Amino acid sequence: LRERRRAAALALVVALLVPGSAVGRPGAPAPGGSVEPAAQRTEMPEPIAYTLRFPEARHNAFEVEATVPTDGRDAVELLMAVWTPGSYLVREFARHVEGLAAATEAGEPLPVEKTRKNRWRVETRGAPRIVVRYRLRARETSVRTNFVDAGFALINGAPTFLTLADGPPRPHDLRVEPPPEWRVVVSALPPHPAPSPKAGEHAFRAADFDALVDSPLYAGNAAVHRFEVGGVPHLLVNEGEGEGEEATWDGPGSAAATERIVREQAKLWGAIPYPRYVFFNLLTGAGGGLEHRDSTVLMTSRWRLRTREGRLDWYGLVSHELFHAWNVKRLRPVELGPFDYEREVHTESLWVAEGVTSYYDDLLVHRAGLSTRKEYLAELSKRIESVETAPGHLVQSLASASFDAWIKFYRKDEDFVNTGADYYRKGAVVAFLLDARIRRATGGGKSLDDALRLAYARYSGERGFRPEDFRATVSEVAGGDLGGWFERHVDSAEPLDYSEALDWLGLRFADPKMEKKEKDEEDEAGKGDDPVGWLGLAAEARDGRLVVTEVKRGTPAWEGGLNVDDEILAVGEHRLPPDGWQKRLAAYRPGERQELLVARRERLARLPVVFGEEPGKRWKLEVAPNATPEQKERLAAWLGSPEELTPRP
Ligand SMILES: [Zn+2]
């Protein structure tokens, strides 16, 4: 996000759909490696040069060696990031550093002093370069940390590399010496311009520390699938795909779906901004994704593609992280770059970075023909329901939820549902309402797609956008001031109004009574018309005890004074079985008064409750049966499908 990247971001716009248009892609791997002109090389500050080795891979650790130029100083200070961009929590990566030692290039030991939790000061004794070595523990299977075992390594930048605490931005070189049995080494970094001829070595150059932190590295024996879109190479690196009968993951199928998603996103944005993109897809059984400029790390289960639901979920993840290559990695809130890696960075615009991205992830999967209209509407309905059934969305605004991500969303506790807003889900729902607002205001001429393209053209360079820039850009596309709209939907926690969006698109929320009737008809053991009692609590059986895990505000459980961690023993004089408790509670009727016998800190208490009625599925979107041809046209324009498509498997 510094100087080099500004130039790159402008230059890397590659015309789409023109085969062979990939010429002039700076940063793209040049065949055989290219050497920079001598004049440029002399002006460039000397790089920090890293080597990674894996002699202890089977013990979940690896070794780092850094040769650091001192620029003639008596002492240098090195720092490690305390957080990683895209994941807003201080994670104290320095706690995984073991045995850090420094020496001259000739091997003479140098004094090292720890000056802060994440900083080391090294006396140079006049050496032009110092060599720092340390070992890193790598056993956390997450998209933002390091994992190494006998089979493979996932190395993320923030938890791995030190850099000079001061001095000019400089390149960071990276060499990897994998164990001989690992045949695949992939990074989104460009290859080193002048690699040493050492056998078995893989060499890369990051233009600066930001680029290094933003470029995860994989080493192992993953299956690598390649495809091109608009002449730009894409790699899908499937760790754990397996071979032959062992394969549970459909490698070619996952690559084909990924390619369709890339094409759809490129169509929306109009151009591909990166020279090459890598999807690191690790079948570790963990979940989630983390975005980078030219790559993403995804984690999922090796069985995920075996069900329709799992496939759609994985497509959504791929779509989400790829969308970030535009939205947040380039079109970014002004606060999100250049980064201060040592303290929290606050922005009110995570709802744009994550909410707008969440809105488009499933929508673009659908536009790519990978999900049916019914499936897409079901996903959007789920998001709406999760917002509308969480009381916290009427407490915390999207702007505040964005700003407080570090202490609220990333530190969710049992009360988050009551006091916090989820800027992913609510942000997605608000993006949907905003899209409909623009479409309506322009008579269907413009959409949020247009607003994003305009925002990208204006703010994807060095600048980043302030909240008012984003709002002004959207207003301009909508042809009228949306200031009040944003105040209501983003700055306040007022209830959301869906009527305008639904009316424009010819949609409605299905009648919950009809829904229930249909479900009962499907379900042979249907409950008939008897309304079922409801307390609105979440609980789970732990070691034979039924323990309350969540109490939403305004529910009968809340009114009755139930607390999280209460153990529920009985309703009235009857034991409530920890297994099958929900079925038992369904035997009570709305309006029925009972006492819950609970144990709280080993003392018994009786809490009077009045059963209510479950609010029901009030948030299921469906096409209105009386939708006009005009509404149907608008719906098709929004979903990108003139008629129902047959989804690809
Ligand atoms: Zn995201």
XYZ file of C-alpha atoms and ligand atoms in Angstrom:
650
model
C 0.000 0.000 0.000
C 2.954 2.235 -0.361
C 4.608 3.946 -3.270
C 5.271 0.926 -5.456
C 1.752 -0.301 -5.064
C 0.167 2.903 -6.193
C 2.006 2.635 -9.477
C 1.204 -1.037 -9.686
C -2.500 -0.612 -8.958
C -2.878 1.759 -11.872
C -0.720 -0.213 -14.239
C -2.165 -3.615 -13.483
C -5.563 -3.002 -14.986
C -5.688 -5.749 -17.540
C -8.328 -5.689 -20.231
C -10.583 -8.652 -19.887
C -11.769 -11.222 -22.309
C -9.023 -10.375 -24.754
C -6.751 -13.362 -25.038
C -3.118 -12.405 -24.826
C -3.909 -9.064 -23.193
C -1.619 -9.948 -20.333
C 1.283 -8.026 -21.805
C 2.685 -5.291 -19.646
C 1.844 -6.841 -16.327
C 4.472 -5.502 -13.988
C 5.250 -7.887 -11.225
C 4.161 -10.862 -13.257
C 6.665 -13.661 -13.152
C 8.961 -13.104 -16.100
C 10.065 -16.259 -17.868
C 13.461 -17.219 -16.546
C 13.507 -14.269 -14.163
C 14.472 -10.752 -15.131
C 17.229 -8.568 -13.749
C 16.412 -4.994 -12.816
C 18.353 -2.208 -14.523
C 21.556 -1.344 -12.618
C 20.497 2.264 -12.030
C 17.371 1.166 -10.203
C 19.248 -1.406 -8.207
C 21.734 1.081 -6.777
C 18.943 3.406 -5.583
C 17.073 0.618 -3.846
C 17.754 0.231 -0.107
C 19.444 -3.073 0.630
C 16.849 -5.805 1.225
C 16.358 -7.797 4.376
C 16.983 -11.373 3.254
C 15.035 -14.252 4.798
C 15.587 -17.991 4.639
C 13.053 -20.530 5.947
C 14.106 -24.089 6.856
C 12.106 -27.032 8.170
C 14.347 -29.484 10.044
C 11.757 -29.692 12.846
C 8.632 -29.918 10.692
C 7.498 -33.129 12.379
C 7.589 -31.253 15.698
C 5.381 -28.417 14.346
C 8.170 -25.871 14.155
C 10.363 -24.171 11.581
C 13.471 -22.022 11.504
C 13.877 -18.470 10.311
C 17.117 -16.762 9.385
C 17.204 -13.053 8.512
C 20.162 -11.111 7.188
C 19.450 -7.511 8.104
C 21.413 -4.505 6.791
C 22.423 -2.121 9.587
C 23.150 0.973 7.443
C 26.152 1.584 9.699
C 24.160 2.020 12.906
C 25.473 0.926 16.327
C 22.236 -0.838 17.108
C 19.071 -1.789 15.237
C 15.606 -2.517 16.560
C 13.504 -5.293 15.030
C 9.769 -5.732 15.447
C 7.189 -8.429 14.864
C 3.551 -7.564 14.065
C 1.048 -8.025 16.907
C -1.893 -8.477 14.498
C -2.495 -9.350 10.885
C -4.530 -7.191 8.480
C -7.986 -8.565 7.765
C -8.318 -10.059 11.244
C -8.923 -7.395 13.850
C -7.516 -8.803 17.058
C -4.160 -8.330 18.776
C -2.751 -11.840 18.655
C 0.759 -11.311 20.072
C 2.560 -13.347 17.430
C 5.866 -12.745 19.235
C 4.862 -15.346 21.816
C 5.721 -18.086 19.323
C 9.329 -16.875 18.886
C 11.903 -19.157 20.467
C 15.674 -18.799 20.908
C 16.188 -15.562 19.030
C 19.921 -14.891 18.600
C 21.990 -12.501 16.499
C 25.485 -12.687 15.042
C 27.696 -11.031 12.471
C 27.928 -12.645 9.039
C 31.194 -14.188 10.227
C 29.356 -15.838 13.102
C 30.445 -13.596 15.988
C 27.547 -13.452 18.501
C 25.939 -10.036 19.086
C 24.042 -8.835 22.182
C 20.238 -8.900 21.926
C 17.905 -7.090 24.292
C 14.103 -7.423 24.358
C 12.757 -3.851 24.521
C 9.002 -4.473 24.160
C 6.747 -7.505 23.943
C 7.340 -7.626 20.189
C 10.706 -5.827 19.762
C 14.361 -6.821 19.916
C 17.371 -4.468 19.957
C 20.586 -5.829 18.514
C 24.004 -4.192 18.954
C 25.796 -4.319 15.629
C 29.414 -3.654 16.735
C 29.879 -1.916 13.404
C 28.832 -4.882 11.256
C 27.195 -3.854 7.939
C 24.734 -6.720 8.298
C 23.534 -8.853 11.137
C 22.157 -12.369 10.959
C 19.170 -13.082 13.211
C 17.963 -16.618 13.778
C 14.888 -17.901 15.600
C 12.551 -20.825 15.734
C 8.775 -20.534 15.434
C 6.156 -22.839 16.829
C 3.524 -23.487 14.150
C 0.635 -25.608 15.256
C -2.423 -23.406 14.907
C -4.684 -24.452 12.027
C -6.139 -21.094 11.121
C -5.986 -18.940 8.018
C -3.989 -16.226 9.816
C -1.350 -18.222 11.692
C 1.398 -20.706 10.904
C 0.993 -24.446 10.614
C 3.806 -26.869 9.943
C 3.913 -30.635 10.221
C 5.617 -33.485 8.412
C 3.189 -33.044 5.501
C 3.142 -29.350 4.682
C 3.735 -25.797 5.827
C 1.444 -22.762 5.712
C 3.521 -19.679 6.493
C 1.771 -16.368 7.042
C 3.720 -13.106 7.016
C 2.635 -11.342 10.200
C 3.382 -14.201 12.611
C 6.702 -15.028 10.907
C 8.829 -12.100 9.818
C 10.639 -9.380 11.745
C 11.431 -6.072 10.142
C 13.443 -2.983 11.020
C 11.452 -0.725 13.328
C 12.656 2.368 11.484
C 14.397 3.332 8.272
C 13.124 3.558 4.709
C 10.776 0.966 3.212
C 12.925 -1.720 1.649
C 12.503 -4.982 -0.222
C 12.327 -8.210 1.763
C 13.762 -11.239 0.002
C 12.559 -14.696 0.845
C 14.270 -18.016 0.208
C 12.651 -21.296 1.119
C 14.563 -24.523 1.618
C 11.818 -27.133 1.848
C 12.476 -30.734 2.868
C 13.336 -32.746 -0.284
C 10.052 -34.658 -0.131
C 8.005 -31.450 -0.537
C 7.662 -30.833 -4.260
C 5.389 -27.788 -4.264
C 6.257 -24.282 -3.034
C 3.810 -21.474 -3.861
C 3.705 -17.813 -2.877
C 1.839 -14.905 -4.432
C 5.139 -13.003 -4.328
C 6.996 -12.489 -7.600
C 10.104 -14.605 -8.073
C 13.416 -13.094 -7.004
C 14.877 -11.106 -9.919
C 18.303 -12.716 -9.544
C 17.978 -15.983 -7.648
C 21.125 -17.765 -6.534
C 21.706 -21.003 -8.412
C 21.438 -23.088 -5.231
C 19.595 -26.334 -5.947
C 16.217 -27.004 -4.406
C 15.760 -23.397 -3.407
C 12.755 -21.201 -4.019
C 13.408 -17.458 -4.042
C 10.974 -14.540 -3.997
C 11.152 -10.777 -3.578
C 8.611 -8.668 -1.691
C 8.799 -4.995 -2.653
C 8.419 -4.016 1.004
C 7.362 -5.400 4.380
C 3.654 -4.828 3.605
C 3.941 -7.040 0.545
C 5.731 -9.737 2.557
C 3.086 -9.693 5.294
C 0.403 -9.833 2.608
C 1.822 -12.919 0.874
C 1.273 -16.280 2.527
C 3.433 -19.182 1.440
C 2.636 -22.868 1.067
C 5.120 -25.738 0.884
C 4.196 -29.403 0.652
C 2.665 -31.704 -1.922
C -0.650 -30.022 -2.708
C -2.506 -30.541 -5.968
C -2.193 -27.345 -8.015
C -4.888 -26.470 -10.555
C -4.247 -23.641 -13.004
C -6.534 -21.576 -15.178
C -6.490 -18.171 -16.838
C -9.101 -15.448 -16.912
C -8.470 -12.503 -19.225
C -4.920 -13.763 -19.669
C -4.235 -13.604 -15.922
C -3.044 -16.860 -14.340
C -4.901 -18.221 -11.310
C -3.768 -21.105 -9.127
C -5.954 -23.232 -6.895
C -3.660 -25.007 -4.432
C -5.568 -27.847 -2.774
C -3.675 -29.195 0.235
C -5.146 -32.541 1.247
C -6.988 -33.236 -2.005
C -5.638 -36.781 -2.052
C -5.249 -39.083 -4.999
C -7.285 -41.858 -6.534
C -9.521 -43.642 -4.050
C -8.242 -41.470 -1.230
C -9.542 -38.317 -2.855
C -12.580 -36.931 -1.055
C -12.237 -33.484 -2.618
C -13.182 -32.887 -6.246
C -10.066 -31.057 -7.471
C -11.057 -30.385 -11.103
C -14.636 -29.552 -10.081
C -13.468 -27.067 -7.469
C -11.143 -25.441 -10.008
C -13.940 -25.171 -12.599
C -16.289 -23.538 -10.086
C -13.542 -21.167 -8.932
C -12.902 -20.134 -12.533
C -16.588 -19.317 -13.033
C -16.552 -17.178 -9.899
C -13.434 -15.312 -11.059
C -15.062 -14.614 -14.447
C -18.212 -13.300 -12.806
C -16.286 -10.982 -10.488
C -14.070 -9.709 -13.290
C -17.252 -8.949 -15.214
C -18.628 -6.916 -12.310
C -15.462 -4.864 -11.749
C -14.541 -4.600 -15.428
C -10.897 -5.584 -15.033
C -8.582 -7.845 -13.081
C -6.240 -5.822 -10.857
C -3.585 -8.432 -10.013
C -0.848 -10.008 -12.164
C -1.516 -13.509 -10.789
C -3.741 -14.882 -8.048
C -3.403 -17.857 -5.726
C -6.205 -19.601 -3.834
C -4.498 -21.521 -1.019
C -7.189 -24.051 -0.132
C -6.210 -26.147 2.868
C -8.422 -29.107 3.746
C -7.503 -29.063 7.418
C -11.006 -29.335 8.833
C -10.768 -25.779 10.157
C -12.839 -23.046 8.553
C -12.647 -19.508 7.235
C -10.685 -17.400 4.816
C -8.300 -14.474 4.888
C -7.896 -12.033 2.038
C -4.661 -10.769 0.539
C -3.855 -8.546 -2.429
C -2.934 -11.325 -4.813
C -4.003 -14.427 -2.916
C -6.231 -15.841 -0.220
C -5.948 -18.587 2.364
C -9.057 -20.754 2.704
C -9.650 -23.589 5.129
C -12.404 -26.143 4.952
C -13.166 -29.822 5.443
C -12.035 -32.374 2.890
C -15.672 -33.579 2.816
C -17.131 -30.142 2.102
C -17.875 -30.718 -1.582
C -19.768 -33.922 -0.856
C -23.044 -32.163 -0.105
C -24.913 -29.489 -2.014
C -24.969 -27.278 1.092
C -21.230 -27.723 1.577
C -20.482 -26.889 -2.058
C -22.520 -23.697 -1.939
C -20.817 -22.741 1.304
C -17.345 -23.249 -0.177
C -18.251 -21.357 -3.356
C -19.422 -18.512 -1.133
C -16.096 -18.540 0.716
C -14.106 -18.470 -2.533
C -16.292 -15.653 -3.834
C -15.998 -13.677 -0.599
C -12.220 -13.743 -0.375
C -11.725 -13.053 -4.080
C -14.056 -10.054 -3.887
C -11.670 -8.629 -1.297
C -8.955 -8.412 -3.976
C -10.970 -5.379 -5.080
C -12.964 -4.403 -2.008
C -10.591 -3.738 0.925
C -7.237 -4.802 -0.549
C -7.413 -2.035 -3.168
C -10.630 -0.054 -2.672
C -10.055 0.449 1.034
C -11.108 2.587 3.968
C -8.481 5.296 4.447
C -7.490 3.864 7.826
C -6.626 0.407 6.463
C -3.176 1.144 5.090
C -0.326 1.696 5.400
C -0.655 -0.384 8.541
C 0.647 0.133 12.006
C 1.465 -3.479 12.845
C 1.943 -2.749 16.543
C -1.454 -1.400 17.523
C -5.129 -1.512 16.675
C -6.328 0.336 13.590
C -9.883 1.639 13.890
C -12.278 2.328 11.028
C -16.022 2.916 10.819
C -16.098 1.307 7.395
C -15.696 -2.422 8.036
C -19.357 -2.709 7.077
C -18.254 -1.729 3.542
C -15.177 -3.971 3.605
C -16.984 -7.005 5.027
C -20.705 -6.306 4.712
C -20.711 -5.298 1.046
C -18.361 -8.216 0.350
C -20.732 -10.582 2.163
C -23.650 -9.256 0.099
C -21.835 -9.982 -3.138
C -20.282 -13.340 -2.233
C -23.412 -15.480 -2.619
C -24.948 -13.113 -5.171
C -21.993 -13.594 -7.533
C -22.035 -17.360 -6.955
C -25.624 -17.181 -8.160
C -24.851 -14.881 -11.093
C -22.090 -17.326 -12.051
C -24.796 -19.956 -12.438
C -23.607 -22.042 -9.492
C -26.741 -21.737 -7.363
C -30.449 -21.633 -8.136
C -32.600 -18.589 -7.554
C -34.309 -20.424 -4.705
C -30.958 -21.254 -3.109
C -29.744 -17.678 -3.368
C -32.918 -16.240 -1.879
C -32.650 -18.799 0.922
C -29.097 -17.612 1.735
C -30.152 -13.963 1.763
C -33.155 -14.896 3.928
C -30.844 -16.583 6.430
C -28.784 -13.428 6.726
C -31.873 -11.301 7.224
C -33.182 -13.700 9.858
C -29.875 -13.723 11.741
C -29.982 -9.924 11.884
C -33.637 -9.623 12.796
C -33.484 -12.214 15.573
C -30.415 -10.655 17.260
C -31.459 -7.834 19.626
C -27.948 -6.307 19.441
C -28.681 -5.030 15.952
C -31.039 -2.530 17.513
C -28.355 -1.472 19.997
C -25.126 -1.023 18.060
C -24.876 0.803 14.723
C -22.859 -0.555 11.801
C -20.374 2.318 12.107
C -19.849 1.587 15.797
C -19.667 -2.187 15.203
C -16.944 -1.513 12.624
C -14.992 0.759 14.928
C -15.235 -1.610 17.897
C -14.447 -4.784 15.938
C -11.332 -5.294 18.065
C -13.204 -5.382 21.350
C -16.662 -6.595 20.300
C -16.937 -8.744 17.155
C -13.511 -10.360 17.630
C -14.131 -10.823 21.343
C -17.672 -12.095 21.230
C -19.084 -13.254 24.521
C -22.466 -14.706 25.400
C -24.036 -11.234 25.477
C -22.845 -10.145 22.017
C -26.191 -11.195 20.571
C -27.870 -8.589 22.829
C -25.454 -5.683 22.554
C -23.383 -6.067 19.392
C -24.060 -5.800 15.671
C -22.529 -8.232 13.200
C -21.105 -5.960 10.494
C -20.817 -8.938 8.125
C -24.452 -9.996 8.217
C -26.111 -6.676 8.907
C -23.657 -5.043 6.509
C -24.763 -7.520 3.819
C -28.436 -6.856 4.476
C -27.890 -3.085 4.422
C -25.934 -3.481 1.154
C -28.945 -5.314 -0.276
C -31.236 -2.456 0.782
C -28.769 0.075 -0.642
C -28.587 -1.782 -3.950
C -32.380 -1.762 -4.192
C -32.461 1.931 -3.219
C -30.081 2.837 -6.069
C -31.992 0.697 -8.559
C -35.268 2.291 -7.568
C -33.870 5.839 -7.554
C -32.483 5.417 -11.064
C -35.438 3.548 -12.515
C -33.285 0.442 -12.800
C -30.555 2.299 -14.694
C -27.879 1.981 -12.005
C -27.048 -0.328 -9.144
C -24.589 -0.833 -6.306
C -22.373 -2.516 -8.925
C -22.003 0.894 -10.628
C -21.337 2.653 -7.332
C -18.572 0.186 -6.478
C -16.957 0.575 -9.896
C -16.957 4.366 -9.484
C -15.612 4.140 -5.928
C -12.926 1.772 -7.183
C -11.886 4.162 -9.931
C -11.598 6.991 -7.390
C -10.246 5.383 -4.256
C -8.379 2.200 -5.106
C -5.050 4.009 -5.362
C -2.964 5.387 -2.544
C -5.775 7.384 -0.946
C -8.420 5.109 0.405
C -11.907 6.461 1.149
C -13.332 8.246 4.150
C -16.940 7.373 5.083
C -18.127 10.629 3.489
C -16.293 9.812 0.233
C -18.073 6.491 -0.044
C -21.449 8.057 0.706
C -20.922 10.868 -1.800
C -19.917 8.397 -4.508
C -22.982 6.234 -3.942
C -25.211 9.329 -3.833
C -23.771 10.484 -7.137
C -24.631 7.174 -8.790
C -28.104 7.186 -7.229
C -28.643 10.712 -8.548
C -29.612 12.176 -5.176
C -28.269 12.748 -1.676
C -28.378 9.528 0.353
C -26.912 11.214 3.454
C -30.046 10.635 5.493
C -30.269 7.045 4.310
C -26.724 6.315 5.473
C -27.346 8.035 8.805
C -30.322 5.815 9.392
C -28.797 2.527 8.208
C -25.140 2.953 9.167
C -24.870 5.553 11.938
C -27.950 4.536 13.880
C -29.370 1.211 15.039
C -32.927 1.849 13.908
C -35.004 -1.093 12.625
C -34.517 -1.898 8.957
C -37.361 -1.351 6.526
C -37.518 -3.891 3.720
C -40.700 -2.699 2.019
C -39.024 -0.530 -0.618
C -36.554 -3.228 -1.702
C -39.169 -5.987 -1.756
C -41.626 -3.860 -3.683
C -39.021 -2.943 -6.310
C -37.997 -6.556 -6.848
C -41.431 -8.177 -6.527
C -40.401 -10.160 -3.462
C -42.157 -10.769 -0.159
C -41.559 -12.544 3.119
C -43.435 -15.820 3.129
C -46.325 -16.081 5.570
C -44.938 -18.004 8.576
C -48.288 -19.774 9.089
C -48.240 -21.088 5.534
C -44.623 -22.089 6.009
C -45.478 -24.010 9.148
C -48.396 -25.726 7.475
C -46.230 -26.833 4.583
C -43.567 -28.104 6.951
C -46.098 -30.031 9.006
C -47.456 -31.620 5.871
C -43.959 -32.710 4.910
C -43.235 -33.938 8.412
C -45.232 -37.124 8.986
C -45.136 -36.636 12.736
C -46.533 -33.146 12.209
C -47.529 -31.254 15.281
C -50.776 -30.264 13.700
C -52.150 -26.902 14.662
C -51.143 -26.970 18.330
C -48.998 -23.923 19.017
C -45.772 -24.875 20.750
C -44.401 -23.196 23.866
C -41.137 -21.350 23.559
C -38.626 -19.879 26.017
C -36.115 -18.438 23.528
C -33.016 -19.750 25.259
C -30.011 -21.585 23.918
C -28.628 -24.417 25.995
C -26.418 -27.446 25.587
C -25.875 -30.742 27.363
C -22.488 -30.848 29.060
C -21.505 -33.972 30.976
C -25.138 -34.863 31.513
C -26.075 -31.330 32.620
C -28.230 -28.923 30.630
C -26.437 -25.569 30.695
C -27.791 -22.245 29.381
C -25.460 -20.745 26.758
C -27.393 -17.697 25.574
C -30.408 -15.684 26.689
C -31.720 -13.168 24.188
C -33.264 -9.965 25.471
C -37.032 -9.871 25.394
C -37.558 -13.644 25.372
C -39.540 -15.517 28.063
C -36.227 -16.891 29.407
C -34.893 -13.329 29.730
C -38.057 -12.125 31.438
C -37.821 -15.063 33.841
C -34.318 -14.019 34.887
C -32.457 -16.994 33.478
C -28.670 -16.456 33.270
C -26.006 -17.908 31.056
C -24.351 -20.884 32.833
C -27.498 -21.727 34.803
C -28.048 -25.483 34.866
C -31.712 -26.278 34.195
C -32.858 -29.281 36.192
C -36.624 -29.312 35.930
C -39.778 -27.601 34.717
C -42.228 -27.575 37.616
C -41.910 -30.986 39.274
C -40.604 -32.737 36.164
C -37.039 -33.386 35.247
C -35.935 -31.700 31.990
C -33.757 -34.287 30.236
C -30.458 -32.778 28.991
C -30.828 -34.796 25.809
C -34.114 -34.108 24.112
C -34.862 -31.008 26.206
C -36.210 -29.103 23.211
C -38.719 -31.812 22.435
C -39.822 -31.825 26.055
C -40.252 -28.035 26.165
C -42.452 -28.359 23.068
C -44.951 -30.190 25.290
C -45.807 -26.882 26.977
C -48.176 -24.327 25.466
C -47.832 -20.604 24.884
C -49.165 -18.705 27.905
C -48.477 -21.596 30.275
C -46.874 -20.567 33.590
C -44.215 -22.802 35.093
C -41.251 -22.660 37.422
C -37.817 -23.614 36.187
C -35.636 -25.322 38.756
C -32.083 -24.238 38.117
C -28.726 -24.698 39.831
C -26.595 -21.570 39.927
C -23.179 -21.718 41.598
C -24.281 -24.963 43.259
C -27.415 -23.451 44.834
C -30.950 -24.258 43.706
C -33.397 -21.581 42.625
C -36.908 -21.558 41.181
C -37.546 -19.052 38.409
C -41.137 -18.394 37.260
C -41.505 -18.287 33.483
C -44.391 -17.765 31.084
C -44.008 -19.716 27.859
C -44.307 -17.657 24.705
C -44.763 -18.581 21.071
C -41.813 -18.974 18.752
C -41.677 -15.959 16.411
C -41.544 -18.372 13.495
C -39.838 -18.082 10.154
C -40.903 -14.565 9.284
C -37.910 -13.792 7.096
C -38.114 -16.227 4.212
C -37.960 -14.343 0.922
C -40.051 -15.557 -1.983
C -41.171 -14.143 -5.287
C -44.557 -12.521 -4.753
C -47.225 -14.612 -6.546
C -48.727 -11.411 -7.973
C -45.394 -9.911 -9.086
C -45.857 -7.795 -12.198
C -43.856 -8.431 -15.387
C -41.969 -5.228 -14.563
C -41.020 -6.509 -11.124
C -39.972 -9.822 -12.625
C -37.721 -7.995 -15.045
C -36.103 -6.043 -12.222
C -35.611 -9.243 -10.267
C -33.906 -10.830 -13.249
C -31.717 -7.754 -13.739
C -30.625 -7.935 -10.100
C -29.972 -11.680 -10.068
C -28.284 -11.561 -13.448
C -30.479 -14.315 -14.812
C -33.227 -13.742 -17.380
C -34.735 -17.047 -16.355
C -34.063 -19.816 -13.912
C -30.706 -21.389 -14.694
C -29.871 -24.989 -14.210
C -27.069 -24.831 -11.671
C -23.793 -26.522 -12.403
C -22.922 -29.316 -10.011
Zn -14.117 -10.805 4.475
